[in-house]
XYZ file of C-alpha atoms in Angstrom:
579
model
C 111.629 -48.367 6.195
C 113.049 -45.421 6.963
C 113.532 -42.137 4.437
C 117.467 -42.120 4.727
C 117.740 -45.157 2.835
C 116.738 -44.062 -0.597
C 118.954 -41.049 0.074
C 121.691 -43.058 1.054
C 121.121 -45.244 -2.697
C 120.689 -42.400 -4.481
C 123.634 -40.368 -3.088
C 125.762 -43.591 -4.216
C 124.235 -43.713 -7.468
C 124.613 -40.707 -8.510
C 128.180 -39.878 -6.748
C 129.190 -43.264 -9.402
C 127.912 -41.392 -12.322
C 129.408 -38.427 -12.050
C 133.102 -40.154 -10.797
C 132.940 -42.766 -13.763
C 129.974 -42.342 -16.501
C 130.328 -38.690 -16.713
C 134.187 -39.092 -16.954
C 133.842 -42.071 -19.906
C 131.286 -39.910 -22.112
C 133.811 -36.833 -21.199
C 136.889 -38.579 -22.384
C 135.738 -40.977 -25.304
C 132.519 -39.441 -27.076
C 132.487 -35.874 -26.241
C 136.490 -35.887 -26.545
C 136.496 -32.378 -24.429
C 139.568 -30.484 -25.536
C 141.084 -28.288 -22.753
C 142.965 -26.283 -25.494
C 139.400 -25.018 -27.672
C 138.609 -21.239 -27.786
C 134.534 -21.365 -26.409
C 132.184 -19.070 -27.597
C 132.792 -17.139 -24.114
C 136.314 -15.961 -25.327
C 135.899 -16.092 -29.149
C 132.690 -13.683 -28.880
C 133.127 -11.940 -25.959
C 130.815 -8.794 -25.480
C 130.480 -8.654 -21.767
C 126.706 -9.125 -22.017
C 125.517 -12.412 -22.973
C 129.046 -13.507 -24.042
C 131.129 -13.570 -20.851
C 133.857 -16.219 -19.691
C 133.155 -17.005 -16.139
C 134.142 -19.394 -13.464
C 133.156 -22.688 -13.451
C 131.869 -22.686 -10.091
C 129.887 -19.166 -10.740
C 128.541 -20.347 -13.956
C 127.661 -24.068 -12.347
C 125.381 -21.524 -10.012
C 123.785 -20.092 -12.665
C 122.966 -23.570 -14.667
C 122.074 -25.450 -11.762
C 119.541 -22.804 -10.517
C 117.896 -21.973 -14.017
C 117.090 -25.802 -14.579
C 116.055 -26.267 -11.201
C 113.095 -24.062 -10.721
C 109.924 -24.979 -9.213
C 109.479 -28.635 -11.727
C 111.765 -30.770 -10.052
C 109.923 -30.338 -6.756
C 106.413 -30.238 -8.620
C 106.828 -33.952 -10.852
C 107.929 -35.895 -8.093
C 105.656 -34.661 -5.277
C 102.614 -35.516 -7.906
C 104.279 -38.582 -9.167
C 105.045 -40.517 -5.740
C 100.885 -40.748 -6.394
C 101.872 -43.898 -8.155
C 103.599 -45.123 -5.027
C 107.175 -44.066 -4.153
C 109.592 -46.754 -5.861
C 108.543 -46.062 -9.770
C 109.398 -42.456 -8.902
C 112.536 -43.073 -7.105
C 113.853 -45.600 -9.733
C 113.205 -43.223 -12.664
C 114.548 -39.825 -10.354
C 118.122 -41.954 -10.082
C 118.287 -43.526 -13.292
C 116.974 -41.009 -15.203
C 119.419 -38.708 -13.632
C 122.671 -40.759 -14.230
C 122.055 -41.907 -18.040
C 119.899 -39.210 -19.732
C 119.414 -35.713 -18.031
C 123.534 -36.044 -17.342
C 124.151 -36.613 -20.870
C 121.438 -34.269 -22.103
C 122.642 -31.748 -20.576
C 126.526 -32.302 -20.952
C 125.875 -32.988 -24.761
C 123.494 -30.025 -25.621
C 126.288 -27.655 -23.830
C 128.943 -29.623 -25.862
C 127.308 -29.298 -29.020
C 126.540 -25.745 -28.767
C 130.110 -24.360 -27.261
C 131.590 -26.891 -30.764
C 129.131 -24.147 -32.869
C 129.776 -20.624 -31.631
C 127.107 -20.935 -28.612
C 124.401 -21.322 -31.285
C 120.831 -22.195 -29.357
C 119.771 -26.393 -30.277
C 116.946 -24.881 -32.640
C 120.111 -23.084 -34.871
C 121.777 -26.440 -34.556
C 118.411 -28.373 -35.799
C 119.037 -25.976 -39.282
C 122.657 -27.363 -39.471
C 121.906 -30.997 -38.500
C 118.852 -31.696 -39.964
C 117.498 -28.935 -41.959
C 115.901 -25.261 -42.509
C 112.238 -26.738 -41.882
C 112.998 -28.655 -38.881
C 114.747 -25.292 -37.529
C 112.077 -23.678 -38.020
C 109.422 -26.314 -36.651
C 112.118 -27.237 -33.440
C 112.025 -23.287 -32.630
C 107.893 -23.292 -32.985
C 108.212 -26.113 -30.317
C 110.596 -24.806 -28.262
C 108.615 -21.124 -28.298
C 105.670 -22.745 -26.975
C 107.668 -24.524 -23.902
C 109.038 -21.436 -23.156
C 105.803 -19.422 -22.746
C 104.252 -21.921 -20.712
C 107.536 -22.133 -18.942
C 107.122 -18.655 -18.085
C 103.370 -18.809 -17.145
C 103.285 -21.186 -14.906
C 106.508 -20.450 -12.709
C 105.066 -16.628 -12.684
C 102.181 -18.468 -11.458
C 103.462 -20.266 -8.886
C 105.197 -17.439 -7.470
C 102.746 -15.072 -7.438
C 100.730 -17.834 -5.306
C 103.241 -18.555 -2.358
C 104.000 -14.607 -2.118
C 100.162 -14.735 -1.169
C 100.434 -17.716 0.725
C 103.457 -17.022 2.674
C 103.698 -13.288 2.397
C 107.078 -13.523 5.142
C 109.047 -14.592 2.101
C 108.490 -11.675 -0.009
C 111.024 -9.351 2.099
C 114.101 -12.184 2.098
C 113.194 -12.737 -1.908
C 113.347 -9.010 -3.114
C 116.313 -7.866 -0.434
C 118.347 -10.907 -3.160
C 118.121 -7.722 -5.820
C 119.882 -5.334 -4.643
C 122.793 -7.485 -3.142
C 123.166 -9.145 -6.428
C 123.653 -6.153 -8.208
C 125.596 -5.134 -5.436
C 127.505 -8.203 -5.615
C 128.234 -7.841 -9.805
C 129.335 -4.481 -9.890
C 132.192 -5.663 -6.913
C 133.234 -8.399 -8.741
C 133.292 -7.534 -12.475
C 134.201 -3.794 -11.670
C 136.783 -4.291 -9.052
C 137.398 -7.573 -9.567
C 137.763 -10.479 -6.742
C 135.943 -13.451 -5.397
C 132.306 -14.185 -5.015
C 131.961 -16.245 -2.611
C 132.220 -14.652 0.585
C 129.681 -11.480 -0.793
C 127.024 -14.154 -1.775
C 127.607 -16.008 1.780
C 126.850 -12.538 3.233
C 123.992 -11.936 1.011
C 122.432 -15.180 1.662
C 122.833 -14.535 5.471
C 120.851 -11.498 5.352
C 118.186 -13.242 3.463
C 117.581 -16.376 5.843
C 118.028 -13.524 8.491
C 115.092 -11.415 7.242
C 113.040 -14.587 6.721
C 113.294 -15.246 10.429
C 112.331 -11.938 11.627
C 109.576 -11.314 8.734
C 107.946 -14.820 10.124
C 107.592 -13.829 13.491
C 106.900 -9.859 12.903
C 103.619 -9.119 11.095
C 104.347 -5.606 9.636
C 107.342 -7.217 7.723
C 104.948 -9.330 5.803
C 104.134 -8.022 2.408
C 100.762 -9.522 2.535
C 98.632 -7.712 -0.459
C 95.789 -9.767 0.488
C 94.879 -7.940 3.844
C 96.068 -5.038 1.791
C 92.719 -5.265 -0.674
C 90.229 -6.253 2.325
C 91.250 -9.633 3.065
C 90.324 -13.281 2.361
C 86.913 -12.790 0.676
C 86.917 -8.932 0.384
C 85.566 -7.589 -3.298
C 88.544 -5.476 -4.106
C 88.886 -2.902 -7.757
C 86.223 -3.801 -10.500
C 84.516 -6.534 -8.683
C 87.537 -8.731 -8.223
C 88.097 -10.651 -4.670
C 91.129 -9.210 -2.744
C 93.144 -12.366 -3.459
C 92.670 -12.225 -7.287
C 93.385 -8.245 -7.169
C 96.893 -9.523 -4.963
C 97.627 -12.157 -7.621
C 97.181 -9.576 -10.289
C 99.802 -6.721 -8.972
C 102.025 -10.202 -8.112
C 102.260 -11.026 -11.748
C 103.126 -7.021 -12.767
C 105.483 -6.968 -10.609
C 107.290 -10.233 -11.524
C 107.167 -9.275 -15.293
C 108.451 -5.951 -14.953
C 111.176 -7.446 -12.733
C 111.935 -10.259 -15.596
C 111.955 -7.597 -18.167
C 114.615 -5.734 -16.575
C 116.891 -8.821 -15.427
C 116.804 -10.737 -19.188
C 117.870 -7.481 -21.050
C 120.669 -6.633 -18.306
C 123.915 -8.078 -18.927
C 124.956 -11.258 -17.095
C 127.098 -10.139 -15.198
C 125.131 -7.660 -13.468
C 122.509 -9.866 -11.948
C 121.726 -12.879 -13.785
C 125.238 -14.426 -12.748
C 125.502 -12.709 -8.840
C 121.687 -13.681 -8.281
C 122.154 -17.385 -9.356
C 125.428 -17.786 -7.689
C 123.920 -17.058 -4.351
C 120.977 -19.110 -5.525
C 123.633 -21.978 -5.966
C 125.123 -21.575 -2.513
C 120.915 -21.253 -1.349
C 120.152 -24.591 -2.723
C 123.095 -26.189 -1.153
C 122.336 -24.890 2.362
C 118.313 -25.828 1.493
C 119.793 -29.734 0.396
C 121.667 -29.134 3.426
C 119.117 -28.573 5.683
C 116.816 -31.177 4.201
C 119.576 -33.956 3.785
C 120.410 -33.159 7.648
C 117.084 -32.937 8.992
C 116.499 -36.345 7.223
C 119.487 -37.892 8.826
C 118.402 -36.724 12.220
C 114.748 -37.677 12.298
C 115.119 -40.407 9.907
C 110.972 -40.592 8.775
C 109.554 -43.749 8.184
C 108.237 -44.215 4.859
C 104.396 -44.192 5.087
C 103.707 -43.939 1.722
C 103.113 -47.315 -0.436
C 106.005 -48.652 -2.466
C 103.197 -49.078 -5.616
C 99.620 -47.891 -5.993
C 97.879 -50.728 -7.533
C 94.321 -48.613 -6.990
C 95.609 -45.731 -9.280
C 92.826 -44.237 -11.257
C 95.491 -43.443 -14.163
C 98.369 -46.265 -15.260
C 101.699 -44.537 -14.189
C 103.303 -46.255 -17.246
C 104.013 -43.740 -19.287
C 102.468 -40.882 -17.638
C 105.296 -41.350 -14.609
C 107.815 -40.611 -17.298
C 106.630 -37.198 -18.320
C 105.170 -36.120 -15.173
C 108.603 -36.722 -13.879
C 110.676 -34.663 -16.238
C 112.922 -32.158 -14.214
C 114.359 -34.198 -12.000
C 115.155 -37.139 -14.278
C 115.360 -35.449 -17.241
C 113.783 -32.383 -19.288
C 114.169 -30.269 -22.812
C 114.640 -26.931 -20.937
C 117.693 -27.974 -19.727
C 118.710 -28.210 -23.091
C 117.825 -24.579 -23.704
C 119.323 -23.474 -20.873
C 123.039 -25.137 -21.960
C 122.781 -23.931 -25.276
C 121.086 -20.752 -24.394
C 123.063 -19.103 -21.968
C 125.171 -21.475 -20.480
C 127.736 -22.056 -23.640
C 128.204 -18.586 -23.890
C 129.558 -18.232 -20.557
C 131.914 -21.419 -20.334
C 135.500 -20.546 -20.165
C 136.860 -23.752 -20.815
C 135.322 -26.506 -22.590
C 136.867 -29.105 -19.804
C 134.655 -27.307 -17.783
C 131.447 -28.289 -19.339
C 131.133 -32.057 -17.347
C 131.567 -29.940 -14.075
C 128.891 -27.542 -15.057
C 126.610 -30.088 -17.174
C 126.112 -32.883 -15.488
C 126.936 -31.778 -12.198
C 124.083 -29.866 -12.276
C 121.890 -32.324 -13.942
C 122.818 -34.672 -10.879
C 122.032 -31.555 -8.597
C 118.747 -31.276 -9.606
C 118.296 -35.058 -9.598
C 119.184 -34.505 -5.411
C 116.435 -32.092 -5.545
C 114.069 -34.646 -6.958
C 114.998 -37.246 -4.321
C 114.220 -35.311 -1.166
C 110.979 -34.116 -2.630
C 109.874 -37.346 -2.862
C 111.151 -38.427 0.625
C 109.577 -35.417 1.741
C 106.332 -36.250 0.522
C 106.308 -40.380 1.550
C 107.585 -39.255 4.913
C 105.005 -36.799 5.489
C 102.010 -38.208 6.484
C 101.700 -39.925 9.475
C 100.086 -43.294 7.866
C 99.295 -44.339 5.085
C 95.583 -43.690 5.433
C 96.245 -40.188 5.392
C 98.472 -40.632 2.552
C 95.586 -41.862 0.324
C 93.365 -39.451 1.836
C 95.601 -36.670 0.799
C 96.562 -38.627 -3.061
C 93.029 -40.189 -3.455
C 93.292 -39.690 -7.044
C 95.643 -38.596 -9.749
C 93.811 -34.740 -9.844
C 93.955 -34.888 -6.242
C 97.851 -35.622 -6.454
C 98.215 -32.961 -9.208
C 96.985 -30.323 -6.772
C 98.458 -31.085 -3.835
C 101.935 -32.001 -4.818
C 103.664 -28.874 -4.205
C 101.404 -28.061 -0.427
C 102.885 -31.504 0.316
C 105.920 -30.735 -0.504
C 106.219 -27.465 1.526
C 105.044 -29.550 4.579
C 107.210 -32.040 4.437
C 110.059 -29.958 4.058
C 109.487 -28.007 6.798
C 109.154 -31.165 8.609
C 112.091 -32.602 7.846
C 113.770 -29.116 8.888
C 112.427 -29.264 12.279
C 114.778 -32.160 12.825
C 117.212 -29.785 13.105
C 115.325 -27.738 15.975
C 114.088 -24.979 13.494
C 110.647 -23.670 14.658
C 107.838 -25.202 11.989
C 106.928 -21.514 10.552
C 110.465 -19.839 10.239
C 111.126 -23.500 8.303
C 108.393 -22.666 5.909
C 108.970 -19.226 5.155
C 112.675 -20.393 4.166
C 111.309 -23.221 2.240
C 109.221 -21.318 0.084
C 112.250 -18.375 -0.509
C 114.184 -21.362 -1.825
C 111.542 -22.417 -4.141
C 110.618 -18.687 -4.884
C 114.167 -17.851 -5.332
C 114.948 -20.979 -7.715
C 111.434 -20.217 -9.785
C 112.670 -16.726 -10.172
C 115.824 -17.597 -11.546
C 113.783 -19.927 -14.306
C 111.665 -17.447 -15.253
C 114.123 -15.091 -16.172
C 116.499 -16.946 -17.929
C 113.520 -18.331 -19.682
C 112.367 -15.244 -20.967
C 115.948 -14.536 -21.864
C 115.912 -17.379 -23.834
C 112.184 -16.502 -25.338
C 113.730 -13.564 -26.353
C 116.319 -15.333 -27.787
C 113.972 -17.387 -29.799
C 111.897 -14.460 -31.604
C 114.881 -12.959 -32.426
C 116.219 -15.810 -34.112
C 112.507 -16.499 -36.231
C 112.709 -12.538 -37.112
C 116.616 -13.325 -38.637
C 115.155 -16.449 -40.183
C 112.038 -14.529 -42.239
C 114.117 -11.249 -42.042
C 111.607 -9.615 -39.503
C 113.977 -6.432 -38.134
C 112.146 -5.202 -35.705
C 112.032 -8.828 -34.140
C 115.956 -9.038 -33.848
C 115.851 -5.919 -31.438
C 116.619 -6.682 -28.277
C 113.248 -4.636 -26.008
C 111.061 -5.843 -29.009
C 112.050 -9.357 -28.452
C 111.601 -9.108 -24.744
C 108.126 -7.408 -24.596
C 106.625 -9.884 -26.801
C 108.082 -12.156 -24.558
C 107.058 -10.766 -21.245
C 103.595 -8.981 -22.802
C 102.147 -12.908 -24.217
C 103.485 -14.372 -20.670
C 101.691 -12.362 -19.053
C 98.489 -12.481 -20.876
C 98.870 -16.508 -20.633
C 99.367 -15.869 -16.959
C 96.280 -13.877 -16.117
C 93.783 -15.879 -18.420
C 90.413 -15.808 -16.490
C 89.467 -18.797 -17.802
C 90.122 -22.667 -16.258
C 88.925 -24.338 -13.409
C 90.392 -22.228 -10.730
C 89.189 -18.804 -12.485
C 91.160 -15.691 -12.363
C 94.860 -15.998 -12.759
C 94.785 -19.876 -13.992
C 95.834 -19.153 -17.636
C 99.064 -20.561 -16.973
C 97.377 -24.147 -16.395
C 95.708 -24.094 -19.293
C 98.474 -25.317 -21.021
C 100.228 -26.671 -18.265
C 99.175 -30.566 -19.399
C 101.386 -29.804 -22.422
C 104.657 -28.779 -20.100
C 105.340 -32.868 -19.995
C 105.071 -33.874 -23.027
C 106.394 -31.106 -25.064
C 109.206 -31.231 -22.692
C 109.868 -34.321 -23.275
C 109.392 -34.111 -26.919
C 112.072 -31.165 -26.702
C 114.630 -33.607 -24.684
C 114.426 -36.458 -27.041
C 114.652 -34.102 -30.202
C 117.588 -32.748 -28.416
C 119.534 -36.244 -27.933
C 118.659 -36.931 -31.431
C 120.011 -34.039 -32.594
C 123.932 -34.946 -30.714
C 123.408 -38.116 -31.565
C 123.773 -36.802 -35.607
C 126.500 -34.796 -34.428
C 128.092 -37.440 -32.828
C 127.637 -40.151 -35.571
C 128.705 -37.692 -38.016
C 132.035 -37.185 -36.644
C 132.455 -41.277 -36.728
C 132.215 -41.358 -32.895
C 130.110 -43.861 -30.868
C 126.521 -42.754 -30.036
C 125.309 -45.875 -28.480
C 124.931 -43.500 -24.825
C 122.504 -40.871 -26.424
C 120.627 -42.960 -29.140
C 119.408 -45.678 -26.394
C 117.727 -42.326 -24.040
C 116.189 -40.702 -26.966
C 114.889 -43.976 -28.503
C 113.705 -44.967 -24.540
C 112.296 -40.825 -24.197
C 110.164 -40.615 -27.560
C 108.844 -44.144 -27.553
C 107.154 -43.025 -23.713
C 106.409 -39.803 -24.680
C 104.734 -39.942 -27.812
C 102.939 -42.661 -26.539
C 101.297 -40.513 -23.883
C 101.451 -37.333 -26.294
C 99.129 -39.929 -28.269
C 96.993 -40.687 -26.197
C 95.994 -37.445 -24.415
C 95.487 -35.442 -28.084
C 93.351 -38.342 -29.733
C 91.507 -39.288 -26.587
C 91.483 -37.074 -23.767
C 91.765 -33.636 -25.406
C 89.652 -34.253 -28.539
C 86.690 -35.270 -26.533
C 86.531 -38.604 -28.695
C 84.730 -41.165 -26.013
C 84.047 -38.228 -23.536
C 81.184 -35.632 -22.977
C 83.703 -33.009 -23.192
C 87.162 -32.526 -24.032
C 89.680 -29.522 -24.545
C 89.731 -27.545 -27.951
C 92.608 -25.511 -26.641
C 94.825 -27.894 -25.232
C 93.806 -30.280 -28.559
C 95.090 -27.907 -31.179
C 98.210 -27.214 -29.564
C 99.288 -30.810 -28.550
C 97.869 -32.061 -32.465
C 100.475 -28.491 -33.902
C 103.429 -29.747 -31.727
C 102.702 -34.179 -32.276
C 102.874 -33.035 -36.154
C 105.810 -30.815 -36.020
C 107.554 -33.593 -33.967
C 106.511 -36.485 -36.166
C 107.638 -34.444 -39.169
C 111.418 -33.191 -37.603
C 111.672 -37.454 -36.655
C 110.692 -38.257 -39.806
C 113.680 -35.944 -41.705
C 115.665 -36.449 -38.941
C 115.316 -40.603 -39.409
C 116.848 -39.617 -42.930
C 119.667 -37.733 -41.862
C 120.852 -40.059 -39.498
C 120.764 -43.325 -41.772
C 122.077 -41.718 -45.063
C 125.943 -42.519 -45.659
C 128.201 -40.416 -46.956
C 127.988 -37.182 -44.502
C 130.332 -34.439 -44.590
C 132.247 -34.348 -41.210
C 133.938 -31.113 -42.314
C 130.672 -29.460 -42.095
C 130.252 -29.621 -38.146
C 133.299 -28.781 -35.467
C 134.410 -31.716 -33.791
């Protein structure tokens, strides 16, 4: 069969929830009122508070939940076999991460842009803000880790994208001070800017000395470079300076100066990469040589698919991201299906062609089992996959195979980027809000905030330990990213599904996703503390990744268990919420 077909089903699945589901939860449970004050007006400071066009803002949502993880889940998960993944990328998409997202930007614009961990203190109580931030503060710093991580990795391994990535700077800036300064549209800036990107990426691909390649800079592949490290570690090392000084700078700034510019041509990036892929798909159309199911899987996909799978179908930083920093730039709260789900069913697009990518790679489906021979195997060759079959789908459209995977990996570069800031925006967010809660001053200051932020991400980041030594501290914890995700999601839906049952409306469409989200997830969450990580049956488990997963299982447990009690008491105080 060949590719186009699940991206013809999918494009007609989602273009159905967006027309009509989107519209009905819009209309009759979220009630949007086109005549509220948001946050964005009410609050206005011109820094994090800032009223901004719908299209500008949908750039800078869409981007910041897309990242790296929607590409990453489903290029591990079509392990399983490509129809589990595909079913719960479109369905998943349409009737959780959609209303997820919508909701948690909803809720948050209805109480003065507060984060979903302020709105845990309102909804369910002090404790459970408190233990919902503790969650939420680990996701964040492994968040942070790991996309630093990956970057820092594909500037080594395809140094021609470095130029195109860090040339986006300077025109975003460029691109904020012309708009907000002098006022007038940006579009046709951020079509220029992203011009002059693709263009270097051409040139840097085909001329050597406009590869920043830090490798050959310390001695090459296998060189001993400063204090006895190899020349790649010593390259991965500066990487991750570099990207955290860069971070620092771009989550204090104001929005407006880069945060917004940068993601808008990010937006306009990811539509030409879809684009690209989308066309390149139609014009080669790949047969599928990939199996529909893996009945030989070493691990059962059910429930593992479900958080390995969770941008893309549905995640909890989403939900940070909407209540974060998206609600506090919405200008109208009509606005918020356009910029909510939209982008939820965005990123869902994203998830579709990574998996065709990956099934349409390989040119059997001996090679295909070669390649996912086992569910570690998958694990680290997801993303490689990925790349290739991206870059083969672009040739479809006549582009030479390197120049299409030096603009594959700026796209993914530029889209990781974009997470990792606004994650450690929203880290710094976070510590601020635990140093108001225990009156901690120094923690409510803005630099403090954000070098504790960037400082711990970093040393999580450059951990020596792990199984691929110098620089793997971000996968340490990366087995916790799905569940605690996941966890984070469903604690989210519970949390509008209060708010919605509280102001007497129907919550039937975010009770049955976070019922269907913690059932899977806690199951796994189970499963990996009490017999994977605790070494219980095994010659060996994982102290680290045990105490973690046991602190956030109990703080979930214990936020579901008060929560349980808030949601089937009678007798609630409507007045105490805004509609």
């Amino acid at each position: 069969m060949g590719g186009i077909w699940l991206a013809l089903i999918g494009g007609i699945v989602f273009l159905l929830g967006y027309k009509y589901y989107s519209k009905l939860i819009a209309e009759r449970i979220y009630r949007l009122d086109p005549n509220y004050v948001t946050p964005a007006h009410q609050y206005k400071d011109g820094v994090d508070f800032v009223p901004t066009n719908k299209f500008v803002l949908w750039g800078h949502h869409f981007t910041s939940v897309a990242g790296a993880a929607p590409i990453v889940g489903p290029a591990i998960a079509v392990y399983w076999g490509w129809l589990p993944a595909f079913l719960w990328v479109i369905l998943g998409t349409v009737f959780a991460a959609g209303v997820h997202d919508f909701g948690t930007l909803v809720l948050s614009v209805r109480n003065k842009g507060q984060s979903v961990g302020t709105l845990a203190s309102k909804l369910i109580g002090k404790r459970a803000k408190v233990l919902f931030l503790c969650i939420i503060l680990i996701l964040v710093l492994m968040v942070n880790a790991v996309f630093a991580w990956v970057i820092a990795n594909l500037f080594i391994t395809f140094p021609a994208s470095v130029l195109s990535v860090f040339i986006q700077i300077p025109l975003a800036v460029w691109i904020g001070y012309r708009v907000y300064k002098r006022s007038g549209s940006m579009l046709l800036p951020s079509l220029v800017a992203l011009a002059v990107m693709y263009l270097s990426a051409i040139v840097a691909s085909r001329v050597k000395f406009l590869q920043i390649d830090l490798v050959q800079y310390f001695g090459g592949e296998g060189a001993t470079s400063l204090f006895g490290l190899s020349a790649t570690s010593m390259a991965f090392f500066v990487w991750i300076v570099i990207l955290m000084i860069y971070v620092y700078v771009a989550s204090t700034l104001p929005v407006w100066k880069l945060l917004q510019p940068r993601d808008y041509i990010n937006s306009h990036q990811l539509v030409v990469g879809l684009a690209l892929l989308y066309l390149g798909l139609l014009f080669s159309n790949p047969t599928i040589t990939a199996p529909m199911t893996n009945a030989s899987a070493d691990v059962s996909w059910f429930p593992l698919l479900f958080i390995t799978i969770a941008c893309g179908a549905i995640s909890g930083f989403h939900g940070l991201v909407s209540s974060g920093t998206s609600s506090k730039q919405l200008s109208k709260e009509t606005e918020a299906r356009f910029v909510g789900y939209l982008g939820a069913v965005g990123e869902g697009a994203l998830a579709l062609i990574a998996i065709i990518a990956c099934i349409t790679f390989f040119p059997n489906i001996e090679e295909f089992k070669a390649t996912y021979s086992g569910f570690a195997a998958a694990s680290g060759a997801g993303l490689g996959v990925f790349i290739k079959g991206a870059g083969q789908l672009a040739t479809g459209l006549g582009i030479p195979a390197d120049i299409a995977a030096t603009i594959v990996s700026v796209i993914i570069v530029s889209f990781a980027a974009t997470t990792l800031d606004s994650s450690v925006r929203l880290m710094r967010y976070i510590i601020a809000e635990l140093g108001e809660e225990y009156h901690v001053r120094p923690l409510t200051k803005t630099h403090v905030a954000t070098t504790i932020a960037v400082v711990s991400s970093a040393a999580l980041t450059l951990l020596p330990q792990g199984p691929k030594g110098f620089g793997s501290g971000g996968y340490l914890l990366w087995p916790l990213f799905g569940t605690s995700n996941q966890l984070l999601a469903g604690i989210s839906l519970l949390l509008i599904t209060i708010w919605l049952k509280r102001q007497g409306r129907n919550y039937i469409a975010t009770l049955v996703p976070m019922l269907f989200l913690m059932f899977m997830t806690l199951w796994a969450m189970i499963n990996q503390v009490i017999f994977e990580w605790s070494g219980i049956g095994q010659a060996e488990g994982n102290m680290l990744l045990f105490i973690f997963g046991s602190i956030i299982l109990i703080f979930t447990l214990w936020i579901l268990i008060t929560a349980a009690s808030s949601l089937t008491k009678r007798g609630d105080d409507p007045t105490q919420f805004t509609a």
